């Protein structure tokens, strides 16, 4: 049999059943989607995230600020008092503000024309007190008091020939029903429950004698604008140009944005920013504001544990042409976009369509014990092949050690078909399945697995599309599963290969990963299934090879279609 060389297009009858499936299964026609998904699981499964330790807390929750807020509202609060070690502590309870008794001065009673202390009713005083402490901010109170007090030179010198310490006299007024009525000092202070020295300071410090006070928040904002003026736009442009990685490559369900491994520390990042602006002779923002913007954007530095892309590294050092590099980048973007579109379609059509990512975790050892005497002991290699359902976040980990199976194509074909069989059994209406993986030859891109998938497609009457991500850029949601397991294994000792079962199950708490430990009898030999003798698109020198294949489609009519 020869491979059908037609494009990866569905039949008309399948297109009618699945709607727009044809649009995103063709990698060359995938619409560009900016960015990648930052969550590797169903968004309904992750409803809250714990607060990250480096983020600044809410200042309103600080005990100091809570106490300050109570004091400014005139309520009970804790005052500062020195202890035995001469340190100031919030230990002295201060009572709430209460309106004091009215003026009972004989002078005010006789001088009714000038001072209205006895004409003001208690109800008006209570309303004034309540409005002053309930409806005004601390800065508004300062402005209000400064506006009700008038200063003028002293008329009578009581110091004789000595120099008087009092330079002026203060006249006090109360605003009763939009009318300023002059009262004595006692009446003014008792009505508003203020201290004499507080009033004097507010009057003295009022700006230019106008009685208007500038809010500390406004002062802070002015200082901040002055500090950032001329350099903030350049800093924002620098952050916008930074290359980032999808967060699921680094951590499960992470909402962080990770920078590519170009910088070893935040200081190195700041130095790069400083050098860039030095070339253009523009203003450089200080480190504090730079790091605050770094945290505000929820950025993080991370060094990927996978190998770097050979082609990208070659281009960086001038060994790869611009045309080859652009082609490589386009293929990378198209493959990732196809995976994202497939994921969205699977979420919205889970009864007919499934989208899976799969990969093998880095080899594990058993026993794994932190003891120097165990370093030279012979250990068993344990493998973990993981399948991740992008629509349901279902995860199945297939574990086996080297005594039960190796890394042959039939081993991986057994596990892939086992997962597909269980999925078909649970959802009989499935008619299209997409697989996303790297292009590893013995694992994913070989004749044995292709024949096994074609056999399954014929028997179950389903269409299977196998997509291969671009070499060097194979970040997938399944990587987050491996990272979570790695975190669980950090402080755990492994004595037997089967100890990895509990480690995998405990890695995710809400919906534990399903784990299957495989023995020798579990693996099937698919090398005898021979619908096709080769999946290479060409046969002559210079023709495309297996490694050039980007997508394979297995159809129930026993044909395999490919896309380069």
XYZ file of C-alpha atoms in Angstrom:
564
model
C 0.000 0.000 0.000
C 1.115 3.560 -0.698
C 0.476 6.530 1.502
C -2.158 8.899 0.200
C -0.322 12.181 -0.456
C -3.423 14.374 -0.372
C -3.676 17.296 2.039
C -4.948 16.758 5.557
C -8.591 17.555 4.800
C -11.701 15.866 6.174
C -14.334 14.257 4.025
C -17.542 16.194 3.455
C -19.583 13.907 5.693
C -17.160 14.326 8.578
C -17.061 18.094 8.081
C -20.820 18.286 8.432
C -20.707 16.374 11.686
C -17.940 18.334 13.375
C -18.489 21.865 12.115
C -15.253 23.856 11.956
C -12.915 20.979 12.762
C -11.355 21.243 9.302
C -10.191 24.796 9.995
C -7.775 23.953 12.754
C -6.639 20.439 11.843
C -4.827 21.923 8.858
C -1.672 23.366 10.392
C -1.012 25.740 7.493
C -4.378 27.506 7.885
C -4.389 27.965 11.637
C -5.309 31.547 12.636
C -2.693 33.351 14.698
C -3.501 33.422 18.388
C -1.411 35.744 20.541
C 0.193 33.971 23.498
C -0.427 30.532 24.888
C -2.737 29.233 27.549
C -1.272 29.819 31.022
C -3.361 27.095 32.631
C -2.947 23.453 31.787
C -6.228 22.278 33.207
C -9.940 22.948 33.066
C -10.480 26.503 34.390
C -13.407 25.248 36.465
C -11.051 23.075 38.495
C -8.857 25.941 39.678
C -10.976 28.677 41.269
C -8.475 30.302 43.586
C -4.766 30.752 43.859
C -2.836 31.247 47.054
C -1.199 34.632 47.470
C 2.382 34.636 46.286
C 4.901 35.388 48.999
C 6.759 38.142 47.180
C 3.724 40.308 46.479
C 3.142 43.313 48.717
C 0.313 42.810 51.183
C -2.702 45.050 51.579
C -1.609 48.022 53.688
C -5.138 48.387 55.064
C -4.693 45.059 56.863
C -1.626 46.213 58.753
C -2.224 46.660 62.499
C -0.516 50.044 62.427
C -2.785 51.347 59.659
C -5.918 49.841 61.193
C -5.122 51.669 64.414
C -4.442 54.870 62.475
C -7.792 54.543 60.682
C -9.652 54.172 64.005
C -7.890 57.238 65.390
C -8.788 59.333 62.349
C -12.431 58.264 62.640
C -12.547 59.306 66.288
C -13.086 55.760 67.571
C -11.334 53.753 70.283
C -7.719 53.064 69.380
C -4.416 52.031 70.931
C -1.957 54.815 71.683
C 1.823 54.646 71.819
C 3.459 54.201 75.201
C 7.050 53.495 76.176
C 7.809 50.214 77.928
C 10.606 49.394 80.353
C 13.101 49.180 77.490
C 12.139 52.691 76.383
C 10.481 51.367 73.201
C 7.219 52.732 71.854
C 4.441 50.140 71.739
C 0.734 50.249 70.958
C -0.290 49.497 74.506
C -2.304 52.445 75.837
C -6.029 52.384 75.107
C -7.431 55.735 74.019
C -11.172 56.450 74.342
C -13.387 57.470 71.443
C -14.032 61.150 70.710
C -17.054 62.578 72.525
C -18.540 66.033 72.385
C -17.655 67.994 75.533
C -19.898 70.262 77.638
C -20.932 73.629 76.229
C -19.497 76.961 77.325
C -20.698 78.287 80.700
C -18.555 81.436 80.807
C -20.090 84.537 82.418
C -18.267 86.741 79.904
C -19.878 84.937 76.961
C -23.291 85.158 78.616
C -22.966 88.950 78.967
C -21.381 89.512 75.551
C -24.167 87.901 73.483
C -23.732 90.289 70.572
C -20.145 89.211 69.821
C -20.104 85.602 71.043
C -22.976 83.267 70.212
C -22.070 80.463 72.644
C -25.459 80.554 74.365
C -27.529 80.960 71.198
C -26.322 77.687 69.651
C -28.553 74.709 70.486
C -27.213 71.340 71.659
C -28.851 69.584 68.694
C -26.892 71.803 66.305
C -23.681 71.023 68.185
C -24.345 67.257 67.988
C -25.044 67.444 64.264
C -21.846 69.433 63.746
C -19.808 66.947 65.807
C -21.240 63.932 63.958
C -20.623 65.464 60.525
C -17.076 66.457 61.511
C -15.990 62.966 62.625
C -18.117 60.733 60.388
C -18.066 62.439 56.990
C -14.629 64.055 56.733
C -11.146 62.768 56.165
C -8.262 63.867 58.368
C -7.040 66.327 55.733
C -10.555 67.730 55.258
C -10.839 68.295 59.009
C -7.606 70.291 58.986
C -8.885 72.461 56.148
C -12.296 72.838 57.830
C -10.795 73.969 61.155
C -8.298 76.328 59.507
C -11.145 77.968 57.572
C -13.211 78.533 60.758
C -10.360 80.195 62.639
C -9.091 83.701 61.965
C -5.789 85.085 63.209
C -5.080 88.783 63.809
C -2.468 90.755 65.754
C -2.932 91.102 69.508
C -4.678 94.316 70.564
C -3.572 94.418 74.203
C 0.002 93.869 75.385
C -0.084 92.218 78.815
C 3.654 91.571 79.009
C 4.579 95.159 79.830
C 8.126 96.028 78.834
C 8.933 92.353 78.172
C 8.623 90.790 74.732
C 5.323 88.915 74.430
C 5.494 85.284 73.358
C 2.066 85.587 71.723
C 2.278 87.116 68.287
C -1.404 86.899 67.345
C -4.901 86.177 68.569
C -7.217 83.507 67.196
C -10.936 84.056 66.723
C -13.063 80.882 66.620
C -16.260 80.325 64.623
C -18.776 77.485 64.246
C -20.677 76.901 61.024
C -24.320 76.527 62.067
C -26.752 76.146 59.178
C -24.305 77.775 56.721
C -23.749 80.737 59.039
C -20.450 81.402 60.783
C -21.067 82.248 64.431
C -18.214 83.422 66.622
C -17.715 81.455 69.827
C -15.090 81.208 72.526
C -12.149 78.841 72.388
C -13.669 76.412 74.904
C -16.952 76.193 72.995
C -15.098 75.536 69.740
C -12.774 72.872 71.133
C -15.461 71.069 73.171
C -17.932 70.981 70.290
C -15.431 69.380 67.902
C -13.544 67.481 70.647
C -10.157 68.840 69.604
C -6.976 69.704 71.449
C -5.839 73.335 71.499
C -2.372 72.560 70.195
C -3.758 70.468 67.353
C -5.866 73.416 66.221
C -2.919 75.815 66.464
C -0.698 73.498 64.404
C -3.362 73.060 61.731
C -3.766 76.824 61.434
C -0.016 77.451 61.359
C 0.729 74.750 58.769
C -2.137 75.589 56.434
C -0.581 76.441 53.042
C 0.026 80.189 52.490
C -2.522 81.094 55.131
C -5.428 79.972 52.930
C -6.483 77.201 55.278
C -6.061 74.559 52.542
C -4.057 71.451 53.403
C -2.467 69.218 50.782
C -3.331 65.543 51.266
C -0.369 63.211 51.963
C -1.651 60.977 49.155
C -1.449 63.888 46.705
C 2.063 64.718 47.888
C 3.093 61.082 47.450
C 1.638 60.936 43.942
C 3.373 64.176 42.972
C 6.679 62.834 44.190
C 6.107 59.566 42.352
C 5.212 61.360 39.114
C 8.314 63.493 39.447
C 10.458 60.449 40.104
C 9.099 58.445 37.160
C 8.612 61.287 34.689
C 10.671 60.946 31.545
C 11.576 57.296 32.070
C 8.418 55.312 32.678
C 7.511 54.931 29.013
C 10.962 53.572 28.163
C 10.749 51.130 31.076
C 7.338 49.884 29.876
C 8.673 49.413 26.354
C 11.591 47.415 27.722
C 9.267 45.055 29.627
C 7.002 44.650 26.602
C 9.947 43.485 24.480
C 11.069 40.765 26.898
C 10.654 37.195 25.515
C 8.442 35.004 27.689
C 7.623 31.319 28.102
C 4.141 29.798 28.562
C 3.631 29.295 32.298
C 2.407 25.684 32.037
C 5.906 24.792 30.882
C 7.155 25.602 34.371
C 4.401 24.896 36.880
C 0.939 23.383 37.025
C -1.919 25.895 36.842
C 0.513 28.768 37.302
C -0.598 32.304 36.580
C 2.936 33.645 36.369
C 4.684 34.834 33.229
C 8.185 33.385 32.971
C 10.980 35.125 31.117
C 13.158 33.067 28.825
C 16.477 31.979 30.274
C 18.444 35.053 29.199
C 18.912 36.551 32.667
C 20.302 34.899 35.775
C 18.815 37.399 38.247
C 16.639 40.488 38.513
C 19.779 42.568 38.877
C 21.084 41.204 35.571
C 17.763 42.150 33.994
C 18.052 45.679 35.393
C 21.620 45.954 34.104
C 20.404 45.022 30.617
C 17.711 47.708 30.874
C 20.287 50.238 32.077
C 22.655 49.420 29.211
C 19.907 49.727 26.609
C 18.858 53.177 27.817
C 22.468 54.308 28.156
C 22.890 53.851 24.405
C 19.948 56.159 23.693
C 20.900 58.543 26.555
C 17.453 58.363 28.116
C 16.517 58.571 31.774
C 16.910 55.348 33.763
C 14.361 54.429 36.457
C 15.776 53.410 39.829
C 15.982 49.750 40.860
C 13.129 49.993 43.367
C 10.586 51.191 40.802
C 11.940 48.759 38.211
C 11.519 45.758 40.529
C 8.055 46.945 41.589
C 6.978 46.987 37.948
C 8.550 43.538 37.528
C 6.388 42.167 40.371
C 3.294 44.060 39.226
C 3.490 42.311 35.858
C 3.722 38.971 37.704
C 6.994 38.121 35.971
C 9.497 35.528 37.127
C 12.909 34.310 36.059
C 13.177 30.647 35.195
C 15.822 28.460 33.607
C 14.147 25.658 31.612
C 15.349 22.182 32.455
C 15.002 21.077 28.826
C 17.689 21.425 26.191
C 17.850 24.607 24.168
C 16.731 24.586 20.554
C 19.766 23.837 18.359
C 18.465 25.894 15.452
C 17.674 28.944 17.598
C 21.072 28.735 19.266
C 22.734 28.404 15.870
C 20.950 31.506 14.602
C 22.005 33.429 17.703
C 25.652 32.735 16.907
C 25.284 33.384 13.177
C 25.392 29.789 11.902
C 21.788 29.713 10.607
C 20.384 31.969 7.894
C 17.521 34.372 8.555
C 15.267 32.527 6.092
C 15.744 29.157 7.818
C 15.196 30.761 11.213
C 11.973 32.472 10.082
C 10.673 29.177 8.679
C 11.507 27.476 11.970
C 9.674 30.150 13.968
C 6.611 29.968 11.718
C 6.425 26.193 12.114
C 6.731 26.575 15.880
C 3.912 29.149 15.994
C 1.619 27.139 13.728
C 2.049 23.959 15.776
C 1.361 25.747 19.057
C -1.647 27.571 17.645
C -3.047 24.310 16.284
C -2.746 22.802 19.757
C -4.527 25.756 21.359
C -7.363 25.749 18.834
C -7.713 21.992 19.226
C -7.945 22.427 22.984
C -10.706 25.042 22.711
C -12.658 22.915 20.254
C -12.362 19.868 22.515
C -13.669 21.835 25.502
C -16.724 22.982 23.539
C -17.338 19.615 21.809
C -16.202 17.041 24.350
C -18.801 14.490 23.212
C -17.348 14.225 19.689
C -13.798 15.499 19.862
C -10.812 14.909 22.152
C -7.424 16.597 22.310
C -4.524 14.884 24.105
C -0.908 15.739 24.863
C 1.563 13.002 25.801
C 5.202 12.684 26.745
C 7.692 10.626 28.765
C 9.089 12.007 31.991
C 12.822 12.044 32.622
C 13.970 8.612 33.780
C 13.614 7.879 37.508
C 15.737 5.586 39.651
C 14.834 3.054 42.318
C 15.942 3.037 45.019
C 16.324 6.807 45.362
C 17.782 7.491 48.826
C 19.888 10.454 49.964
C 22.757 8.432 51.352
C 26.323 8.450 50.079
C 26.567 4.667 50.408
C 23.769 4.268 47.824
C 25.502 6.349 45.177
C 27.456 3.460 43.644
C 24.736 0.816 44.048
C 23.015 -0.569 40.975
C 19.572 0.956 40.473
C 16.530 0.195 38.333
C 15.328 2.695 35.739
C 11.648 3.610 36.099
C 9.740 5.303 33.266
C 6.580 7.411 33.336
C 4.580 7.915 30.136
C 1.849 10.489 30.752
C -1.270 11.343 28.767
C -3.076 14.640 29.454
C -6.628 15.328 28.232
C -6.755 19.036 27.401
C -10.537 19.305 27.662
C -11.138 17.494 30.964
C -7.685 17.771 32.614
C -7.776 13.993 33.057
C -4.281 12.585 33.548
C -3.093 9.003 33.358
C 0.471 8.028 34.283
C 1.791 4.718 32.951
C 4.683 3.480 35.101
C 7.008 0.555 34.375
C 10.561 -0.383 35.202
C 13.252 -1.751 32.905
C 12.692 -5.360 34.034
C 9.173 -5.313 32.561
C 9.652 -3.298 29.410
C 12.026 -1.145 27.435
C 11.544 1.914 25.255
C 10.432 0.201 22.046
C 7.697 1.548 19.802
C 5.315 -1.291 20.765
C 5.597 -0.283 24.429
C 4.375 3.239 23.700
C 1.753 2.000 21.247
C 0.329 -0.231 23.995
C -0.102 2.691 26.388
C -1.540 5.079 23.801
C -4.123 2.544 22.627
C -5.003 1.657 26.213
C -5.858 5.280 26.952
C -7.788 5.680 23.688
C -9.760 2.482 24.341
C -10.802 3.653 27.794
C -11.794 7.028 26.384
C -13.924 5.465 23.637
C -15.547 3.194 26.217
C -16.494 6.162 28.417
C -17.532 8.396 25.491
C -18.871 6.204 22.647
C -19.852 9.261 20.553
C -16.226 10.283 19.977
C -15.387 10.449 16.289
C -12.237 12.602 16.168
C -9.128 12.468 18.352
C -6.063 14.723 18.150
C -2.720 13.725 19.639
C 0.071 16.238 20.319
C 3.611 15.169 21.131
C 7.234 15.811 20.270
C 8.810 14.246 17.199
C 10.826 11.529 18.953
C 11.265 8.732 16.401
C 11.119 5.557 18.527
C 8.369 7.023 20.683
C 5.913 8.888 18.455
C 6.952 9.040 14.804
C 7.434 5.472 13.548
C 5.741 2.828 11.437
C 4.762 0.557 14.349
C 2.771 3.249 16.188
C 1.239 4.485 12.923
C 0.000 1.000 12.015
C -1.358 0.519 15.532
C -3.245 3.830 15.404
C -4.593 3.048 11.934
C -5.806 -0.354 13.156
C -7.561 1.343 16.089
C -9.136 3.967 13.771
C -10.527 1.234 11.501
C -11.901 -0.889 14.343
C -13.469 2.002 16.278
C -14.519 4.047 13.224
C -12.779 7.200 14.446
C -10.383 9.663 12.840
C -7.079 10.161 14.652
C -4.813 13.110 13.914
C -1.258 12.925 15.219
C 0.493 16.319 15.445
C 4.209 16.817 16.063
C 5.433 20.028 17.673
C 8.493 21.791 16.305
C 11.820 20.457 17.547
C 13.205 22.506 20.425
C 9.791 24.047 21.211
C 7.757 21.125 22.505
C 6.237 22.768 25.585
C 2.927 21.088 26.389
C 0.380 20.937 29.188
C 1.587 17.446 30.057
C 4.915 18.989 31.136
C 3.140 20.560 34.113
C 2.224 17.062 35.338
C 5.865 16.030 35.321
C 6.831 19.209 37.160
C 4.206 18.591 39.850
C 5.480 15.039 40.340
C 9.063 16.320 40.561
C 8.038 18.718 43.331
C 6.375 15.862 45.205
C 9.512 13.734 44.944
C 11.868 16.406 46.283
C 11.640 15.339 49.924
C 10.580 11.733 49.441
C 12.684 8.592 49.499
C 11.994 5.809 47.006
C 12.833 2.241 48.019
C 10.902 0.285 45.368
C 9.728 1.152 41.846
C 6.131 0.849 43.060
C 6.727 3.716 45.513
C 6.379 6.063 42.564
C 2.685 5.140 42.354
C 1.748 7.022 45.523
C 4.037 9.900 44.608
C 2.183 10.373 41.320
C -1.248 10.052 42.915
C -0.440 12.542 45.671
C 0.966 15.121 43.254
C -2.489 16.591 42.557
C -4.833 16.828 45.534
C -8.221 17.830 44.077
C -8.356 15.301 41.234
C -5.525 12.786 41.788
C -3.685 11.540 38.733
C -4.665 8.061 37.591
C -1.704 5.698 37.735
C -1.227 2.320 36.054
C 1.793 0.205 36.890
C 2.546 -2.054 33.917
C 4.133 -5.483 33.975
C 5.688 -7.495 31.150
C 2.397 -9.215 30.290
C 0.664 -5.856 29.757
C 2.635 -4.952 26.640
C 1.543 -6.047 23.162
C 3.706 -6.593 20.108
C 2.426 -4.320 17.333
C 5.344 -4.966 14.992
C 3.234 -7.636 13.240
C 0.519 -5.107 12.296
C 1.585 -4.040 8.808
C -0.899 -1.893 6.933
C 2.048 0.220 5.760
C 5.657 -0.867 5.464
C 6.916 2.712 5.797
C 5.523 6.139 6.569
C 8.256 8.026 4.729
C 6.592 10.373 2.195
C 9.308 9.814 -0.425
C 11.646 7.037 -1.502
C 14.383 8.749 -3.517
C 17.363 10.792 -2.444
C 16.321 14.337 -1.603
C 12.692 13.385 -0.949
C 11.079 14.254 2.420
C 11.895 11.889 5.267
C 9.953 10.776 8.329
C 11.428 13.601 10.408
C 9.884 16.140 8.002
C 6.339 14.992 8.770
C 4.409 17.507 10.876
C 1.027 15.809 10.970
C -0.448 12.348 10.275
C -4.133 11.522 9.938
C -5.439 7.964 10.343
C -8.846 7.440 8.722
C -11.315 4.573 9.124
C -11.068 3.878 5.385
C -7.507 2.516 6.007
C -5.725 5.535 4.536
C -3.004 7.614 6.186
C -2.697 11.248 5.159
C 0.314 13.373 6.007
C 1.355 17.017 6.094
C 4.888 18.392 5.776
